[in-house]
Amino acid sequence: MARCCGCSVRCCCWLLLLTLVALAVTATVVFIRYRNGGQVFPLPGEPDPKYAEALAVALQFFQVQKSGKLVNNEIPWRGDSALDDGKEAKLDLSKGMYDAGDHMKFGFTLAFTGTMLSWSVLEYGGAMGAAKQRDAAMDALGWMMDSSSTRTPPTMSYTSSWLDPRFKTPHNAKFSPEHVGDPKADHKCWERPETMSEKRPLTKITTKSPGSDVAAETAAAMAAASLVYKPISGTYSSSLLDHAERLFAFADKHRGSYTRTFPELSAYYNSTTYQNELLWAASWLYHATGNHSYLNYATGKNGKEYGDLGNPRYFSWDDKRAGTEVLLSRVSFFASDGSDVAQDEGLGSYKDTADAVMCILLPESDTAAFRTEGGLLYVAEWNSLQHPVASAFLAAVYSDYMSASGKKELTCSGKSFRAADLRKFAKSQADYVLGDNPMKLSYLVGYGDSYPQRVHHRGASIPADVDTGCNGQEWLKTPKPNPNVATGALVGGPFKNDSFIDDRENVRQNEATTYNSALIVGLLSGLASTSSVAQSLS
């Protein structure tokens, strides 16, 4: 008798029937996936190959940016650097990450990087896992939070790689490091971090030299990270949270902006206000502790005075208001009907403003913000990709809140939009970054066949076996492509007319930043796979 895979003819028929049924089911699922104009939502639990691949690329930039004694170094042209950072103050500040293509370690932007990376893991850790990238994200976060130092200066509020919670913070904490390095001296040099020899002074905020924005952003980073580490190590998580609460109290009591305290730094990262960081930190502390005093801080008098509620804004390292509104809207989405939280008028104002933020992002809304002809949300010429990527991340998060909570529609000036519309916007910005743009260029270095070859990045531009000292200007000015690829770098981005000039000295378009990487990692994680959004981050 004829055989089919060891079965009889009757068995073959059953196998054929089952195969046809499976194909029919698959076709139905694929139809659902592709209807309404394309892949708005990927198959549940299945990573989208494009976004998963891009996520793997983006996460590599954190490896490129590491300072200190490198462990399991994955970047062949990188080596140990900045080993003496903090030595003058008898601290080990060697770890952490360089801010951009230079060798500065700015505490303000690095803390924002930590906050955003933690938020991404909290919301999309499952999607990262499906794409086999959660370990890479956790490695990057851990490098920011850890330090090899064991000494505890008696007046430190936090030390090490900016965010290490293992130091016992006294109640009379006096100061916190803001950054390592002299920006003026650093920007005069063009050299590899492994061979730099100039002085690396430590700038600190204190009770008499306040920096509420820096301290509050670091508190937010620690609070968010405490939630990430809570299921992994309760002790470590508690230590993070303890430091976050102390830093927040320090920031609130000794108010002032760090660029008012150190005006020479305003040329690099000018903080327009510090109040938005206080609201942002209080919101993260509420999620991390469940303590309603933090929610009251954000939704009460402080929210009314500093939140500018009712006026939608864009999310960035300098202005956290839109991020705070989305983060607190999560509470509104998942609050029990009739609960005290659900009835909180201030919380409702945050939710309403978050709705307004979403409305300016939706291209079909009457309040839609400006787009380039190629479809990119355009806010600023310098580092033009920061705002659209940050906005797209918020849109992806908000769409998932809507879907998970059963909210069907978002109303913008009388027009109704769905969660799928927000996700479609988020996809459009990610796709633009990845090459669907008039230049046909991927702005994520290392992804695709065409991406910037002359990224403004010292380490990438100088061969690994060359010691230029401070005077490696020939490598800055050469028209040749970089000898090393800064894989995962998200460059500044195009101009208003969608054009881009791949020139190393074109800093506003061609420099990458670590905080940009945290934003694109969050966005790609949100698009890589669909998974249930937890109703609580704790």
Tab-separated table of N, CA and C in Angstrom, residues 223-368:
chain	number	residue	atom	x	y	z
A	223	ALA	N	13.772	55.847	40.365
A	223	ALA	CA	12.433	55.329	40.668
A	223	ALA	C	11.975	54.376	39.572
A	224	ALA	N	12.180	54.777	38.315
A	224	ALA	CA	11.778	53.918	37.197
A	224	ALA	C	12.586	52.615	37.206
A	225	ALA	N	13.898	52.744	37.434
A	225	ALA	CA	14.748	51.546	37.459
A	225	ALA	C	14.399	50.636	38.633
A	226	SER	N	13.954	51.216	39.737
A	226	SER	CA	13.571	50.378	40.884
A	226	SER	C	12.429	49.441	40.512
A	227	LEU	N	11.544	49.892	39.635
A	227	LEU	CA	10.446	49.047	39.164
A	227	LEU	C	10.964	47.945	38.247
A	228	VAL	N	11.965	48.279	37.422
A	228	VAL	CA	12.542	47.270	36.535
A	228	VAL	C	13.196	46.155	37.341
A	229	TYR	N	13.933	46.549	38.392
A	229	TYR	CA	14.702	45.574	39.162
A	229	TYR	C	13.901	44.908	40.282
A	230	LYS	N	12.698	45.381	40.524
A	230	LYS	CA	11.906	44.855	41.642
A	230	LYS	C	11.714	43.338	41.576
A	231	PRO	N	11.367	42.761	40.430
A	231	PRO	CA	11.204	41.303	40.391
A	231	PRO	C	12.527	40.544	40.340
A	232	ILE	N	13.629	41.256	40.152
A	232	ILE	CA	14.941	40.624	40.018
A	232	ILE	C	15.684	40.630	41.346
A	233	SER	N	15.693	41.792	42.019
A	233	SER	CA	16.382	41.932	43.299
A	233	SER	C	15.654	42.966	44.139
A	234	GLY	N	14.911	42.493	45.117
A	234	GLY	CA	14.159	43.407	45.967
A	234	GLY	C	15.057	44.348	46.735
A	235	THR	N	16.225	43.878	47.166
A	235	THR	CA	17.154	44.711	47.925
A	235	THR	C	17.695	45.849	47.069
A	236	TYR	N	18.125	45.503	45.875
A	236	TYR	CA	18.656	46.505	44.955
A	236	TYR	C	17.580	47.520	44.589
A	237	SER	N	16.377	47.023	44.325
A	237	SER	CA	15.258	47.884	43.972
A	237	SER	C	14.936	48.852	45.110
A	238	SER	N	14.920	48.356	46.333
A	238	SER	CA	14.623	49.200	47.488
A	238	SER	C	15.685	50.265	47.678
A	239	SER	N	16.936	49.897	47.431
A	239	SER	CA	18.017	50.863	47.555
A	239	SER	C	17.879	51.977	46.518
A	240	LEU	N	17.549	51.593	45.291
A	240	LEU	CA	17.289	52.583	44.244
A	240	LEU	C	16.176	53.536	44.660
A	241	LEU	N	15.105	52.968	45.162
A	241	LEU	CA	13.944	53.767	45.524
A	241	LEU	C	14.251	54.705	46.688
A	242	ASP	N	15.006	54.215	47.653
A	242	ASP	CA	15.394	55.051	48.778
A	242	ASP	C	16.186	56.265	48.293
A	243	HIS	N	17.137	56.030	47.396
A	243	HIS	CA	17.921	57.137	46.858
A	243	HIS	C	17.051	58.087	46.039
A	244	ALA	N	16.111	57.534	45.299
A	244	ALA	CA	15.222	58.371	44.494
A	244	ALA	C	14.427	59.321	45.380
A	245	GLU	N	13.905	58.817	46.488
A	245	GLU	CA	13.110	59.658	47.371
A	245	GLU	C	13.962	60.743	48.020
A	246	ARG	N	15.184	60.387	48.395
A	246	ARG	CA	16.066	61.379	49.011
A	246	ARG	C	16.464	62.459	48.006
A	247	LEU	N	16.762	62.021	46.787
A	247	LEU	CA	17.135	62.987	45.758
A	247	LEU	C	15.974	63.914	45.414
A	248	PHE	N	14.787	63.372	45.365
A	248	PHE	CA	13.622	64.212	45.079
A	248	PHE	C	13.434	65.261	46.175
A	249	ALA	N	13.563	64.850	47.425
A	249	ALA	CA	13.439	65.791	48.537
A	249	ALA	C	14.512	66.872	48.442
A	250	PHE	N	15.724	66.462	48.066
A	250	PHE	CA	16.837	67.402	47.879
A	250	PHE	C	16.506	68.396	46.767
A	251	ALA	N	16.005	67.881	45.636
A	251	ALA	CA	15.679	68.728	44.488
A	251	ALA	C	14.569	69.719	44.819
A	252	ASP	N	13.576	69.270	45.582
A	252	ASP	CA	12.425	70.113	45.902
A	252	ASP	C	12.774	71.181	46.938
A	253	LYS	N	13.628	70.811	47.882
A	253	LYS	CA	13.975	71.740	48.960
A	253	LYS	C	14.955	72.806	48.497
A	254	HIS	N	15.932	72.407	47.685
A	254	HIS	CA	16.975	73.335	47.221
A	254	HIS	C	16.743	73.599	45.740
A	255	ARG	N	15.829	74.491	45.471
A	255	ARG	CA	15.359	74.686	44.109
A	255	ARG	C	16.261	75.612	43.301
A	256	GLY	N	16.381	75.267	42.032
A	256	GLY	CA	17.147	76.075	41.099
A	256	GLY	C	17.563	75.226	39.920
A	257	SER	N	17.799	75.870	38.789
A	257	SER	CA	18.220	75.171	37.581
A	257	SER	C	19.735	75.095	37.527
A	258	TYR	N	20.263	73.980	37.076
A	258	TYR	CA	21.718	73.815	37.067
A	258	TYR	C	22.385	74.754	36.068
A	259	THR	N	21.697	75.154	35.003
A	259	THR	CA	22.323	76.081	34.065
A	259	THR	C	22.228	77.526	34.526
A	260	ARG	N	21.454	77.792	35.568
A	260	ARG	CA	21.522	79.092	36.238
A	260	ARG	C	22.687	79.076	37.231
A	261	THR	N	22.880	77.920	37.843
A	261	THR	CA	23.997	77.771	38.782
A	261	THR	C	25.323	77.776	38.039
A	262	PHE	N	25.357	77.101	36.893
A	262	PHE	CA	26.570	77.037	36.077
A	262	PHE	C	26.239	77.563	34.677
A	263	PRO	N	26.148	78.877	34.505
A	263	PRO	CA	25.692	79.452	33.230
A	263	PRO	C	26.553	79.072	32.031
A	264	GLU	N	27.813	78.721	32.271
A	264	GLU	CA	28.669	78.333	31.152
A	264	GLU	C	28.189	77.056	30.482
A	265	LEU	N	27.344	76.276	31.196
A	265	LEU	CA	26.835	75.027	30.629
A	265	LEU	C	25.618	75.228	29.741
A	266	SER	N	25.067	76.425	29.745
A	266	SER	CA	23.858	76.676	28.949
A	266	SER	C	24.125	76.556	27.450
A	267	ALA	N	25.392	76.651	27.057
A	267	ALA	CA	25.725	76.511	25.639
A	267	ALA	C	25.622	75.063	25.175
A	268	TYR	N	25.510	74.125	26.125
A	268	TYR	CA	25.497	72.711	25.778
A	268	TYR	C	24.113	72.094	25.988
A	269	TYR	N	23.648	72.079	27.208
A	269	TYR	CA	22.299	71.586	27.499
A	269	TYR	C	21.624	72.578	28.428
A	270	ASN	N	21.022	73.576	27.825
A	270	ASN	CA	20.378	74.619	28.613
A	270	ASN	C	19.012	74.136	29.104
A	271	SER	N	18.862	74.077	30.396
A	271	SER	CA	17.592	73.651	30.992
A	271	SER	C	16.685	74.870	31.121
A	272	THR	N	15.569	74.846	30.412
A	272	THR	CA	14.700	76.025	30.407
A	272	THR	C	13.973	76.213	31.738
A	273	THR	N	13.596	75.101	32.374
A	273	THR	CA	12.984	75.171	33.706
A	273	THR	C	13.378	73.909	34.462
A	274	TYR	N	13.202	73.920	35.774
A	274	TYR	CA	13.414	72.702	36.556
A	274	TYR	C	12.094	72.134	37.073
A	275	GLN	N	11.018	72.921	36.986
A	275	GLN	CA	9.747	72.482	37.574
A	275	GLN	C	9.183	71.248	36.879
A	276	ASN	N	9.395	71.138	35.543
A	276	ASN	CA	8.837	69.968	34.841
A	276	ASN	C	9.518	68.687	35.298
A	277	GLU	N	10.802	68.770	35.674
A	277	GLU	CA	11.480	67.583	36.200
A	277	GLU	C	10.930	67.174	37.567
A	278	LEU	N	10.533	68.157	38.377
A	278	LEU	CA	9.940	67.839	39.673
A	278	LEU	C	8.624	67.080	39.492
A	279	LEU	N	7.800	67.503	38.541
A	279	LEU	CA	6.536	66.816	38.271
A	279	LEU	C	6.784	65.412	37.706
A	280	TRP	N	7.739	65.311	36.829
A	280	TRP	CA	8.125	64.037	36.206
A	280	TRP	C	8.607	63.056	37.270
A	281	ALA	N	9.492	63.527	38.160
A	281	ALA	CA	10.022	62.660	39.212
A	281	ALA	C	8.919	62.233	40.181
A	282	ALA	N	8.043	63.173	40.551
A	282	ALA	CA	6.944	62.834	41.462
A	282	ALA	C	6.043	61.766	40.847
A	283	SER	N	5.828	61.851	39.551
A	283	SER	CA	4.980	60.871	38.862
A	283	SER	C	5.610	59.487	38.886
A	284	TRP	N	6.917	59.423	38.659
A	284	TRP	CA	7.596	58.128	38.712
A	284	TRP	C	7.629	57.589	40.137
A	285	LEU	N	7.809	58.473	41.099
A	285	LEU	CA	7.825	58.027	42.493
A	285	LEU	C	6.459	57.505	42.926
A	286	TYR	N	5.398	58.094	42.388
A	286	TYR	CA	4.067	57.573	42.702
A	286	TYR	C	3.921	56.142	42.182
A	287	HIS	N	4.350	55.919	40.939
A	287	HIS	CA	4.254	54.576	40.372
A	287	HIS	C	5.120	53.589	41.148
A	288	ALA	N	6.280	54.056	41.608
A	288	ALA	CA	7.216	53.152	42.277
A	288	ALA	C	6.824	52.859	43.720
A	289	THR	N	6.154	53.823	44.379
A	289	THR	CA	5.839	53.661	45.804
A	289	THR	C	4.366	53.426	46.084
A	290	GLY	N	3.496	53.922	45.210
A	290	GLY	CA	2.062	53.885	45.490
A	290	GLY	C	1.665	54.922	46.522
A	291	ASN	N	2.598	55.769	46.913
A	291	ASN	CA	2.350	56.812	47.916
A	291	ASN	C	1.600	57.978	47.269
A	292	HIS	N	0.393	58.236	47.742
A	292	HIS	CA	-0.454	59.250	47.114
A	292	HIS	C	0.063	60.668	47.322
A	293	SER	N	0.995	60.856	48.231
A	293	SER	CA	1.549	62.196	48.414
A	293	SER	C	2.295	62.636	47.154
A	294	TYR	N	2.909	61.683	46.443
A	294	TYR	CA	3.595	62.024	45.198
A	294	TYR	C	2.588	62.353	44.097
A	295	LEU	N	1.490	61.613	44.060
A	295	LEU	CA	0.452	61.927	43.081
A	295	LEU	C	-0.150	63.294	43.379
A	296	ASN	N	-0.394	63.572	44.649
A	296	ASN	CA	-0.940	64.877	45.036
A	296	ASN	C	0.032	66.002	44.693
A	297	TYR	N	1.328	65.726	44.828
A	297	TYR	CA	2.344	66.721	44.483
A	297	TYR	C	2.213	67.112	43.009
A	298	ALA	N	2.027	66.101	42.152
A	298	ALA	CA	1.971	66.353	40.714
A	298	ALA	C	0.633	66.919	40.258
A	299	THR	N	-0.465	66.504	40.890
A	299	THR	CA	-1.788	66.904	40.405
A	299	THR	C	-2.378	68.099	41.136
A	300	GLY	N	-1.804	68.458	42.271
A	300	GLY	CA	-2.333	69.572	43.049
A	300	GLY	C	-1.767	70.911	42.631
A	301	LYS	N	-1.357	71.684	43.600
A	301	LYS	CA	-0.869	73.046	43.365
A	301	LYS	C	0.307	73.080	42.390
A	302	ASN	N	1.243	72.146	42.545
A	302	ASN	CA	2.415	72.143	41.673
A	302	ASN	C	2.033	71.888	40.226
A	303	GLY	N	1.098	70.952	40.022
A	303	GLY	CA	0.654	70.673	38.670
A	303	GLY	C	-0.003	71.878	38.024
A	304	LYS	N	-0.808	72.589	38.792
A	304	LYS	CA	-1.502	73.775	38.259
A	304	LYS	C	-0.517	74.890	37.937
A	305	GLU	N	0.522	75.032	38.768
A	305	GLU	CA	1.469	76.124	38.577
A	305	GLU	C	2.519	75.819	37.504
A	306	TYR	N	2.948	74.547	37.427
A	306	TYR	CA	4.088	74.233	36.576
A	306	TYR	C	3.766	73.337	35.390
A	307	GLY	N	2.592	72.694	35.392
A	307	GLY	CA	2.298	71.718	34.350
A	307	GLY	C	1.862	72.319	33.032
A	308	ASP	N	1.406	73.591	33.050
A	308	ASP	CA	0.853	74.221	31.848
A	308	ASP	C	-0.179	73.292	31.213
A	309	LEU	N	-1.021	72.720	32.069
A	309	LEU	CA	-2.005	71.751	31.605
A	309	LEU	C	-3.012	72.404	30.674
A	310	GLY	N	-3.374	71.693	29.646
A	310	GLY	CA	-4.267	72.217	28.626
A	310	GLY	C	-3.530	72.641	27.373
A	311	ASN	N	-2.219	72.815	27.489
A	311	ASN	CA	-1.407	73.219	26.339
A	311	ASN	C	-0.470	72.081	25.948
A	312	PRO	N	-0.725	71.429	24.831
A	312	PRO	CA	0.126	70.304	24.424
A	312	PRO	C	1.532	70.757	24.055
A	313	ARG	N	2.504	69.981	24.462
A	313	ARG	CA	3.909	70.275	24.178
A	313	ARG	C	4.588	69.016	23.647
A	314	TYR	N	5.833	69.199	23.213
A	314	TYR	CA	6.608	68.066	22.725
A	314	TYR	C	7.525	67.553	23.821
A	315	PHE	N	7.831	66.282	23.740
A	315	PHE	CA	8.622	65.574	24.746
A	315	PHE	C	10.095	65.615	24.354
A	316	SER	N	10.972	65.901	25.316
A	316	SER	CA	12.401	65.938	25.030
A	316	SER	C	13.190	65.855	26.323
A	317	TRP	N	14.522	65.821	26.214
A	317	TRP	CA	15.379	65.801	27.404
A	317	TRP	C	15.180	67.052	28.251
A	318	ASP	N	14.726	68.130	27.657
A	318	ASP	CA	14.573	69.390	28.371
A	318	ASP	C	13.174	69.589	28.934
A	319	ASP	N	12.167	69.050	28.288
A	319	ASP	CA	10.778	69.287	28.686
A	319	ASP	C	10.057	67.953	28.824
A	320	LYS	N	9.775	67.564	30.062
A	320	LYS	CA	9.167	66.256	30.336
A	320	LYS	C	7.650	66.318	30.483
A	321	ARG	N	7.048	67.467	30.221
A	321	ARG	CA	5.621	67.608	30.510
A	321	ARG	C	4.750	66.624	29.729
A	322	ALA	N	5.006	66.470	28.436
A	322	ALA	CA	4.189	65.523	27.656
A	322	ALA	C	4.380	64.095	28.156
A	323	GLY	N	5.608	63.756	28.521
A	323	GLY	CA	5.858	62.430	29.069
A	323	GLY	C	5.144	62.215	30.388
A	324	THR	N	5.131	63.252	31.231
A	324	THR	CA	4.434	63.174	32.514
A	324	THR	C	2.941	62.997	32.304
A	325	GLU	N	2.398	63.708	31.326
A	325	GLU	CA	0.960	63.618	31.054
A	325	GLU	C	0.574	62.212	30.597
A	326	VAL	N	1.397	61.613	29.748
A	326	VAL	CA	1.110	60.252	29.292
A	326	VAL	C	1.294	59.264	30.432
A	327	LEU	N	2.355	59.436	31.215
A	327	LEU	CA	2.608	58.521	32.333
A	327	LEU	C	1.473	58.572	33.353
A	328	LEU	N	0.971	59.764	33.666
A	328	LEU	CA	-0.127	59.874	34.624
A	328	LEU	C	-1.468	59.483	33.997
A	329	SER	N	-1.581	59.602	32.678
A	329	SER	CA	-2.822	59.150	32.026
A	329	SER	C	-2.980	57.647	32.182
A	330	ARG	N	-1.858	56.948	32.330
A	330	ARG	CA	-1.907	55.501	32.575
A	330	ARG	C	-2.748	55.208	33.817
A	331	VAL	N	-2.618	56.073	34.840
A	331	VAL	CA	-3.392	55.907	36.074
A	331	VAL	C	-4.875	56.075	35.769
A	332	SER	N	-5.210	57.082	34.965
A	332	SER	CA	-6.612	57.330	34.608
A	332	SER	C	-7.193	56.180	33.795
A	333	PHE	N	-6.410	55.661	32.847
A	333	PHE	CA	-6.887	54.573	31.993
A	333	PHE	C	-7.260	53.338	32.803
A	334	PHE	N	-6.472	53.043	33.839
A	334	PHE	CA	-6.646	51.782	34.545
A	334	PHE	C	-7.207	51.926	35.952
A	335	ALA	N	-7.628	53.150	36.325
A	335	ALA	CA	-8.228	53.340	37.646
A	335	ALA	C	-9.620	52.724	37.685
A	336	SER	N	-9.980	52.181	38.833
A	336	SER	CA	-11.322	51.605	39.006
A	336	SER	C	-12.360	52.717	39.019
A	337	ASP	N	-13.459	52.490	38.362
A	337	ASP	CA	-14.530	53.494	38.348
A	337	ASP	C	-14.984	53.796	39.767
A	338	GLY	N	-15.122	55.087	40.073
A	338	GLY	CA	-15.596	55.486	41.387
A	338	GLY	C	-14.503	55.602	42.429
A	339	SER	N	-13.277	55.185	42.097
A	339	SER	CA	-12.179	55.288	43.061
A	339	SER	C	-11.773	56.745	43.236
A	340	ASP	N	-11.099	57.028	44.342
A	340	ASP	CA	-10.631	58.385	44.598
A	340	ASP	C	-9.701	58.870	43.491
A	341	VAL	N	-8.876	57.960	42.999
A	341	VAL	CA	-7.945	58.328	41.934
A	341	VAL	C	-8.702	58.684	40.663
A	342	ALA	N	-9.716	57.894	40.339
A	342	ALA	CA	-10.492	58.146	39.121
A	342	ALA	C	-11.199	59.491	39.175
A	343	GLN	N	-11.522	59.948	40.396
A	343	GLN	CA	-12.241	61.211	40.551
A	343	GLN	C	-11.305	62.403	40.721
A	344	ASP	N	-9.993	62.172	40.713
A	344	ASP	CA	-9.015	63.232	40.923
A	344	ASP	C	-9.075	64.233	39.770
A	345	GLU	N	-9.490	65.459	40.075
A	345	GLU	CA	-9.657	66.483	39.039
A	345	GLU	C	-8.334	66.815	38.365
A	346	GLY	N	-7.273	66.919	39.169
A	346	GLY	CA	-5.961	67.224	38.614
A	346	GLY	C	-5.476	66.137	37.687
A	347	LEU	N	-5.719	64.886	38.053
A	347	LEU	CA	-5.326	63.765	37.209
A	347	LEU	C	-6.092	63.808	35.893
A	348	GLY	N	-7.353	64.200	35.967
A	348	GLY	CA	-8.154	64.345	34.753
A	348	GLY	C	-7.579	65.395	33.813
A	349	SER	N	-7.023	66.458	34.383
A	349	SER	CA	-6.404	67.509	33.556
A	349	SER	C	-5.182	66.970	32.819
A	350	TYR	N	-4.418	66.114	33.496
A	350	TYR	CA	-3.270	65.490	32.835
A	350	TYR	C	-3.736	64.615	31.671
A	351	LYS	N	-4.806	63.847	31.924
A	351	LYS	CA	-5.332	62.970	30.873
A	351	LYS	C	-5.852	63.780	29.694
A	352	ASP	N	-6.557	64.861	29.965
A	352	ASP	CA	-7.083	65.706	28.885
A	352	ASP	C	-5.941	66.312	28.059
A	353	THR	N	-4.874	66.713	28.754
A	353	THR	CA	-3.738	67.297	28.041
A	353	THR	C	-3.012	66.237	27.235
A	354	ALA	N	-2.921	65.024	27.776
A	354	ALA	CA	-2.324	63.924	27.015
A	354	ALA	C	-3.121	63.671	25.741
A	355	ASP	N	-4.449	63.736	25.829
A	355	ASP	CA	-5.292	63.612	24.633
A	355	ASP	C	-4.930	64.688	23.614
A	356	ALA	N	-4.744	65.917	24.100
A	356	ALA	CA	-4.411	67.035	23.209
A	356	ALA	C	-3.050	66.824	22.557
A	357	VAL	N	-2.103	66.247	23.305
A	357	VAL	CA	-0.794	65.921	22.731
A	357	VAL	C	-0.964	64.933	21.589
A	358	MET	N	-1.777	63.904	21.806
A	358	MET	CA	-1.998	62.912	20.763
A	358	MET	C	-2.646	63.551	19.530
A	359	CYS	N	-3.516	64.511	19.762
A	359	CYS	CA	-4.213	65.151	18.640
A	359	CYS	C	-3.260	65.921	17.731
A	360	ILE	N	-2.224	66.548	18.299
A	360	ILE	CA	-1.298	67.286	17.429
A	360	ILE	C	-0.380	66.327	16.662
A	361	LEU	N	-0.319	65.074	17.115
A	361	LEU	CA	0.528	64.101	16.438
A	361	LEU	C	-0.182	63.420	15.268
A	362	LEU	N	-1.498	63.346	15.329
A	362	LEU	CA	-2.264	62.659	14.290
A	362	LEU	C	-2.382	63.536	13.049
A	363	PRO	N	-1.874	63.113	11.916
A	363	PRO	CA	-1.855	63.965	10.717
A	363	PRO	C	-3.230	64.357	10.195
A	364	GLU	N	-4.274	63.572	10.508
A	364	GLU	CA	-5.619	63.880	10.029
A	364	GLU	C	-6.395	64.753	11.008
A	365	SER	N	-5.797	65.081	12.125
A	365	SER	CA	-6.458	65.930	13.111
A	365	SER	C	-6.412	67.391	12.672
A	366	ASP	N	-7.425	68.152	13.076
A	366	ASP	CA	-7.452	69.579	12.737
A	366	ASP	C	-6.354	70.359	13.454
A	367	THR	N	-5.801	69.794	14.524
A	367	THR	CA	-4.738	70.474	15.263
A	367	THR	C	-3.363	69.864	14.963
A	368	ALA	N	-3.269	69.121	13.865
A	368	ALA	CA	-2.023	68.430	13.529
A	368	ALA	C	-0.860	69.401	13.397
